[in-house]
C-alpha cells in the first residue's frame, strides 16, 4: 500500500494490487476527497510510478466515503497568491494528462458525488462505472468560479450542449442521466459497484498489455484529427500493431482455434 504524502498517518492515495489491476483510492473522506495540492501530488506520483510498469494493464480510481471528489480545495484556492493559483491549476492539468496519456486503461469507480474538478477527474478517465447513487456536477458558476478546466474534459465526454448546460446551471446529473448522455459507461447498484468495476477491469486486463497500450494511445491521437488524418494515423498504427509479437500470436491462435498466449 502506498504511503505517499500521508495525513494523520493515513495515505491520501492508497494502493491495492490484484494481478494486472491496481486500485488507487482517494483516501481523504473527511475533506470530501478534495483535490488539494497534496492530493494532486499524491495522484501524480502514483500514476508516474505505475506508468512504466508493463505488468500493470488497468488502473481503477476509486474513493473512500460518500463523495468521489468535491473538486479543488476552496480554502486553499481562496488563500492562494496568483502564482500559487497558477501552480495548482497547472498541477491539476498535469494529473489529468497523466490519466489520459498514461499507458494503462484507467477506470473511474464513482460511488457518490463527483463535482467540479472531481467531475473533471472522472470524465478524464477512460471509462466510468457508477453506482446508481452517484451524481456529476460542475457548479462553479454558483460561486463565481466557472468550471473552465473541468469543461475541457467534460466537453470531450458528452455532447457540447449538455456540457454547457451543466456548466452554466451547475445542476447535477444523476448516474442514469450521465449514462444516457455518454459520460458513464455502466450504472450498477451501489452494493455491486466494486465487484462490477473489478469484473470490468479484469476483462480488460485479459487482453495483451502491449495491444492495450498501442490502442489507447492511437484512440486519443485520432480523436483530435479530422477524418482523413484520423484514418492515416490509425492506418499507420495498424501496420505497426500487426507486426508485434502479441498480434502475430493472437492471429495464429485464432486460426488454430486456441486461446492466445500473450507476452505482455
XYZ file of N, CA, C and O in Angstrom, residues 32 45 53 57 80 89 104 117 119 151 191 200 202 208 259:
60
model
N -13.965 15.349 1.878
C -14.721 15.010 0.668
C -13.788 14.745 -0.529
O -14.109 15.034 -1.664
N 2.151 11.321 -8.365
C 3.268 10.428 -8.032
C 2.878 8.963 -8.207
O 3.691 8.152 -8.686
N 5.390 0.415 -15.482
C 5.228 -0.981 -15.057
C 4.345 -1.716 -16.067
O 3.123 -1.664 -16.022
N -1.953 -3.402 -16.296
C -2.715 -3.081 -17.506
C -3.875 -2.131 -17.248
O -4.291 -1.404 -18.145
N -4.732 31.491 -1.910
C -3.557 31.367 -2.778
C -3.233 32.691 -3.477
O -4.129 33.457 -3.840
N -3.455 24.948 -10.606
C -4.189 24.554 -11.813
C -3.277 23.829 -12.800
O -3.727 22.919 -13.497
N -1.760 2.737 -19.076
C -2.803 1.848 -18.567
C -4.200 2.394 -18.884
O -4.392 3.601 -19.034
N -13.749 19.879 -10.225
C -12.569 19.140 -10.663
C -12.679 17.652 -10.375
O -11.999 16.837 -11.005
N -15.477 16.010 -10.970
C -16.157 15.593 -12.199
C -15.164 15.550 -13.353
O -15.194 14.641 -14.189
N -14.391 21.878 -17.858
C -15.089 21.898 -19.147
C -14.294 21.214 -20.247
O -14.873 20.667 -21.188
N -24.307 -1.400 -3.944
C -23.671 -2.542 -3.302
C -22.884 -3.426 -4.244
O -22.106 -4.273 -3.795
N -15.014 -5.601 -14.760
C -14.662 -4.905 -15.998
C -13.150 -4.775 -16.133
O -12.585 -5.013 -17.210
N -10.823 -6.687 -14.856
C -10.224 -7.985 -15.151
C -10.510 -8.404 -16.592
O -9.660 -9.040 -17.236
N -3.893 -8.416 -24.318
C -2.456 -8.141 -24.356
C -2.186 -6.728 -23.856
O -2.791 -5.761 -24.315
N -6.716 -20.548 -27.269
C -6.527 -19.263 -26.557
C -5.137 -18.678 -26.856
O -4.160 -19.442 -26.977
